[in-house]
Amino acid sequence: IYTLSTITTETKEAHPNPPQPSPFPQVVSDMFEEYPENSGRNYLAPQIGSLEVRNVNGKRVARQTVLQRPVYWSEMRFTVWFAIPANNGTSGVFVAVRVDRGGCQVQNAQGIFFFVFPSTRKFIVSNDIARKYVLKEGWLPSATYREHVISLEIHKGVAIGKFDSRQAFNISAPETPKNGFAAVGTDNYGYIDLHQYLLQGPQTL
């Protein structure tokens, strides 16, 4: 890397080599002392709720801060703006509505899930996160950019999915679950950059 400068006092920095790859440690412990207050923490990934580092009686703790269940709606529109990085990016992204569970039971979650796979231009709509009960699958409108917008709406018994503002499907919504919360996630463990989301409730549709 070459740097051009207009001053005469510039210096060349030296940086150590990055650490070599190594297996995940067999023993992991954290007392949360090194984190700023109200921040997240390494290695803990809440499936429902939110863990934040707080200062309680002079001691740093990871406190679960959500005091009630998510809002369960039967009709809603959920829109997410996202980008998939070129390096280590996820293969697919989903938005979902009427999701009936999370946490330790998330692998059994039901709802309406709209998966998109921009690199292959394929989409799948399923009644569950595991895609055992596929409702619709097909091809996405042409995707030429890395930044995308995906939306899923359920209103008056109809589920409508859009990708990059163009309709991908319009189907009858499954009868169950009758209500639930909205969710966004990835198909695998890869990077995704969420730029914005918009959740609209039944009175706005």
Short mmCIF file of C-alpha atoms in Angstrom, two decimals:
data_model
loop_
_atom_site.label_atom_id
_atom_site.label_comp_id
_atom_site.label_asym_id
_atom_site.label_seq_id
_atom_site.Cartn_x
_atom_site.Cartn_y
_atom_site.Cartn_z
CA ILE A 1 0.00 0.00 0.00
CA TYR A 2 1.38 3.39 -0.99
CA THR A 3 0.33 6.66 0.65
CA LEU A 4 0.84 10.13 -0.80
CA SER A 5 1.23 13.03 1.61
CA THR A 6 1.52 16.82 1.36
CA ILE A 7 3.42 17.16 4.67
CA THR A 8 7.05 16.47 5.52
CA THR A 9 6.50 14.98 8.98
CA GLU A 10 4.76 11.80 7.85
CA THR A 11 5.95 8.48 9.24
CA LYS A 12 5.53 4.90 8.15
CA GLU A 13 3.50 2.86 10.59
CA ALA A 14 4.34 -0.70 11.57
CA HIS A 15 1.69 -3.26 12.45
CA PRO A 16 2.12 -6.75 13.83
CA ASN A 17 1.08 -9.72 11.75
CA PRO A 18 -2.49 -10.93 12.34
CA PRO A 19 -2.82 -13.97 14.59
CA GLN A 20 -2.72 -17.37 12.96
CA PRO A 21 -6.01 -19.29 12.62
CA SER A 22 -6.75 -21.54 15.55
CA PRO A 23 -9.64 -23.73 16.76
CA PHE A 24 -12.28 -22.21 19.00
CA PRO A 25 -11.16 -22.63 22.64
CA GLN A 26 -12.51 -25.55 24.63
CA VAL A 27 -13.12 -23.32 27.67
CA VAL A 28 -14.65 -19.84 27.36
CA SER A 29 -15.34 -17.48 30.27
CA ASP A 30 -16.32 -13.81 30.43
CA MET A 31 -17.00 -11.53 33.42
CA PHE A 32 -18.08 -8.62 31.15
CA GLU A 33 -15.65 -6.14 32.69
CA GLU A 34 -14.12 -5.02 29.39
CA TYR A 35 -17.32 -3.89 27.65
CA PRO A 36 -18.85 -0.40 27.61
CA GLU A 37 -22.17 -0.11 29.40
CA ASN A 38 -25.27 -0.89 27.29
CA SER A 39 -23.17 -2.79 24.75
CA GLY A 40 -23.38 -6.39 23.58
CA ARG A 41 -20.90 -9.12 24.42
CA ASN A 42 -18.81 -11.68 22.61
CA TYR A 43 -20.03 -15.24 21.98
CA LEU A 44 -23.56 -14.75 23.37
CA ALA A 45 -26.32 -14.55 20.75
CA PRO A 46 -29.84 -14.12 22.20
CA GLN A 47 -32.54 -15.80 20.12
CA ILE A 48 -35.33 -13.87 21.83
CA GLY A 49 -34.83 -11.01 24.26
CA SER A 50 -31.71 -8.87 24.55
CA LEU A 51 -28.60 -9.16 26.70
CA GLU A 52 -26.85 -5.86 27.44
CA VAL A 53 -23.89 -5.10 29.67
CA ARG A 54 -24.99 -3.04 32.66
CA ASN A 55 -23.35 -1.73 35.82
CA VAL A 56 -25.24 -3.20 38.79
CA ASN A 57 -24.03 -2.40 42.30
CA GLY A 58 -20.58 -1.59 40.98
CA LYS A 59 -20.25 -4.83 39.01
CA ARG A 60 -20.54 -5.41 35.28
CA VAL A 61 -23.25 -7.93 34.40
CA ALA A 62 -25.04 -9.07 31.23
CA ARG A 63 -28.69 -8.24 31.91
CA GLN A 64 -31.68 -9.57 29.97
CA THR A 65 -33.53 -6.33 29.27
CA VAL A 66 -36.75 -7.31 27.45
CA LEU A 67 -39.71 -7.37 29.85
CA GLN A 68 -42.51 -8.64 27.62
CA ARG A 69 -43.12 -10.92 24.65
CA PRO A 70 -42.75 -9.54 21.12
CA VAL A 71 -45.81 -7.97 19.51
CA TYR A 72 -47.88 -10.66 17.78
CA TRP A 73 -49.70 -9.37 14.71
CA SER A 74 -51.78 -11.25 12.16
CA GLU A 75 -51.41 -8.65 9.39
CA MET A 76 -48.27 -6.66 8.70
CA ARG A 77 -45.67 -5.61 6.13
CA PHE A 78 -41.98 -6.12 6.89
CA THR A 79 -39.35 -4.50 4.67
CA VAL A 80 -35.56 -4.80 4.99
CA TRP A 81 -32.81 -3.03 3.03
CA PHE A 82 -29.61 -5.07 2.97
CA ALA A 83 -26.34 -5.84 1.21
CA ILE A 84 -24.35 -9.06 1.02
CA PRO A 85 -20.57 -8.47 1.16
CA ALA A 86 -18.47 -10.00 -1.61
CA ASN A 87 -16.23 -11.78 0.91
CA ASN A 88 -17.78 -14.29 3.31
CA GLY A 89 -21.28 -13.14 2.41
CA THR A 90 -24.29 -15.29 3.21
CA SER A 91 -25.85 -17.32 0.43
CA GLY A 92 -29.39 -16.27 1.32
CA VAL A 93 -31.53 -13.90 3.36
CA PHE A 94 -35.04 -14.24 4.72
CA VAL A 95 -37.75 -12.06 6.17
CA ALA A 96 -40.67 -13.65 7.99
CA VAL A 97 -44.02 -12.73 9.52
CA ARG A 98 -46.35 -14.54 11.90
CA VAL A 99 -43.34 -16.31 13.44
CA ASP A 100 -44.62 -18.34 16.39
CA ARG A 101 -41.45 -19.08 18.40
CA GLY A 102 -37.78 -18.33 18.91
CA GLY A 103 -35.07 -19.16 21.41
CA CYS A 104 -34.22 -22.84 21.85
CA GLN A 105 -37.21 -23.83 19.70
CA VAL A 106 -36.34 -21.63 16.74
CA GLN A 107 -35.49 -24.63 14.54
CA ASN A 108 -39.18 -25.59 14.80
CA ALA A 109 -40.49 -22.09 14.13
CA GLN A 110 -43.52 -21.74 11.91
CA GLY A 111 -44.78 -18.67 10.13
CA ILE A 112 -44.42 -17.30 6.60
CA PHE A 113 -40.76 -17.21 5.53
CA PHE A 114 -39.57 -15.52 2.34
CA PHE A 115 -36.03 -16.69 1.45
CA VAL A 116 -34.06 -15.02 -1.35
CA PHE A 117 -30.79 -16.18 -2.88
CA PRO A 118 -29.55 -13.23 -4.98
CA SER A 119 -26.54 -15.01 -6.50
CA THR A 120 -28.74 -17.73 -8.01
CA ARG A 121 -31.85 -15.50 -8.35
CA LYS A 122 -33.97 -18.14 -6.61
CA PHE A 123 -36.63 -17.62 -3.93
CA ILE A 124 -38.51 -19.97 -1.62
CA VAL A 125 -41.62 -19.26 0.46
CA SER A 126 -42.24 -21.70 3.27
CA ASN A 127 -44.53 -22.23 6.24
CA ASP A 128 -41.54 -22.98 8.49
CA ILE A 129 -37.94 -21.89 8.96
CA ALA A 130 -36.62 -25.35 8.04
CA ARG A 131 -38.35 -25.16 4.62
CA LYS A 132 -40.05 -28.53 5.07
CA TYR A 133 -43.40 -27.04 4.02
CA VAL A 134 -42.72 -25.06 0.85
CA LEU A 135 -45.58 -22.85 -0.29
CA LYS A 136 -43.99 -21.37 -3.42
CA GLU A 137 -40.64 -21.22 -5.17
CA GLY A 138 -39.41 -19.55 -8.28
CA TRP A 139 -37.06 -17.01 -9.79
CA LEU A 140 -36.37 -13.49 -8.60
CA PRO A 141 -36.45 -10.42 -10.80
CA SER A 142 -33.00 -9.66 -12.21
CA ALA A 143 -30.57 -8.67 -9.42
CA THR A 144 -27.61 -6.62 -10.66
CA TYR A 145 -26.67 -4.79 -7.48
CA ARG A 146 -25.31 -5.90 -4.12
CA GLU A 147 -27.75 -3.67 -2.25
CA HIS A 148 -31.30 -5.00 -2.17
CA VAL A 149 -34.69 -4.51 -0.57
CA ILE A 150 -36.96 -7.39 0.40
CA SER A 151 -40.51 -7.13 1.73
CA LEU A 152 -43.20 -9.53 2.88
CA GLU A 153 -46.80 -8.47 3.44
CA ILE A 154 -49.77 -10.43 4.72
CA HIS A 155 -53.16 -8.76 4.40
CA LYS A 156 -56.70 -10.12 4.02
CA GLY A 157 -55.53 -13.69 3.67
CA VAL A 158 -52.96 -12.97 0.96
CA ALA A 159 -49.16 -13.07 1.26
CA ILE A 160 -47.19 -10.86 -1.14
CA GLY A 161 -43.41 -10.86 -1.48
CA LYS A 162 -41.32 -8.27 -3.29
CA PHE A 163 -37.63 -8.15 -4.16
CA ASP A 164 -36.01 -4.88 -5.23
CA SER A 165 -39.52 -3.37 -5.33
CA ARG A 166 -40.77 -5.92 -7.91
CA GLN A 167 -43.36 -8.55 -6.99
CA ALA A 168 -41.98 -12.09 -6.68
CA PHE A 169 -45.15 -13.89 -5.57
CA ASN A 170 -48.78 -13.48 -4.52
CA ILE A 171 -50.30 -16.49 -2.75
CA SER A 172 -53.01 -17.39 -0.28
CA ALA A 173 -51.61 -17.20 3.24
CA PRO A 174 -51.58 -20.45 5.24
CA GLU A 175 -54.16 -20.70 8.00
CA THR A 176 -51.57 -21.29 10.75
CA PRO A 177 -49.97 -19.66 12.59
CA LYS A 178 -52.69 -17.04 12.83
CA ASN A 179 -50.36 -14.40 14.27
CA GLY A 180 -46.78 -13.91 15.40
CA PHE A 181 -43.80 -11.60 15.21
CA ALA A 182 -41.54 -10.45 12.37
CA ALA A 183 -38.03 -11.81 11.83
CA VAL A 184 -35.01 -11.38 9.58
CA GLY A 185 -32.12 -13.79 9.20
CA THR A 186 -29.67 -15.56 6.94
CA ASP A 187 -29.66 -18.94 5.25
CA ASN A 188 -26.21 -19.78 6.60
CA TYR A 189 -23.42 -18.32 8.70
CA GLY A 190 -22.30 -15.56 6.35
CA TYR A 191 -22.14 -11.78 6.46
CA ILE A 192 -25.11 -9.55 5.78
CA ASP A 193 -25.26 -5.77 6.24
CA LEU A 194 -28.70 -4.51 7.29
CA HIS A 195 -29.12 -0.89 6.26
CA GLN A 196 -32.69 -0.25 7.37
CA TYR A 197 -35.92 -1.98 8.27
CA LEU A 198 -39.56 -0.89 8.26
CA LEU A 199 -42.32 -2.76 10.09
CA GLN A 200 -45.89 -1.65 9.37
CA GLY A 201 -48.78 -2.87 11.47
CA PRO A 202 -52.33 -3.76 10.41
CA GLN A 203 -53.73 -0.26 10.69
CA THR A 204 -51.23 1.06 8.10
CA LEU A 205 -51.91 -1.46 5.33
#
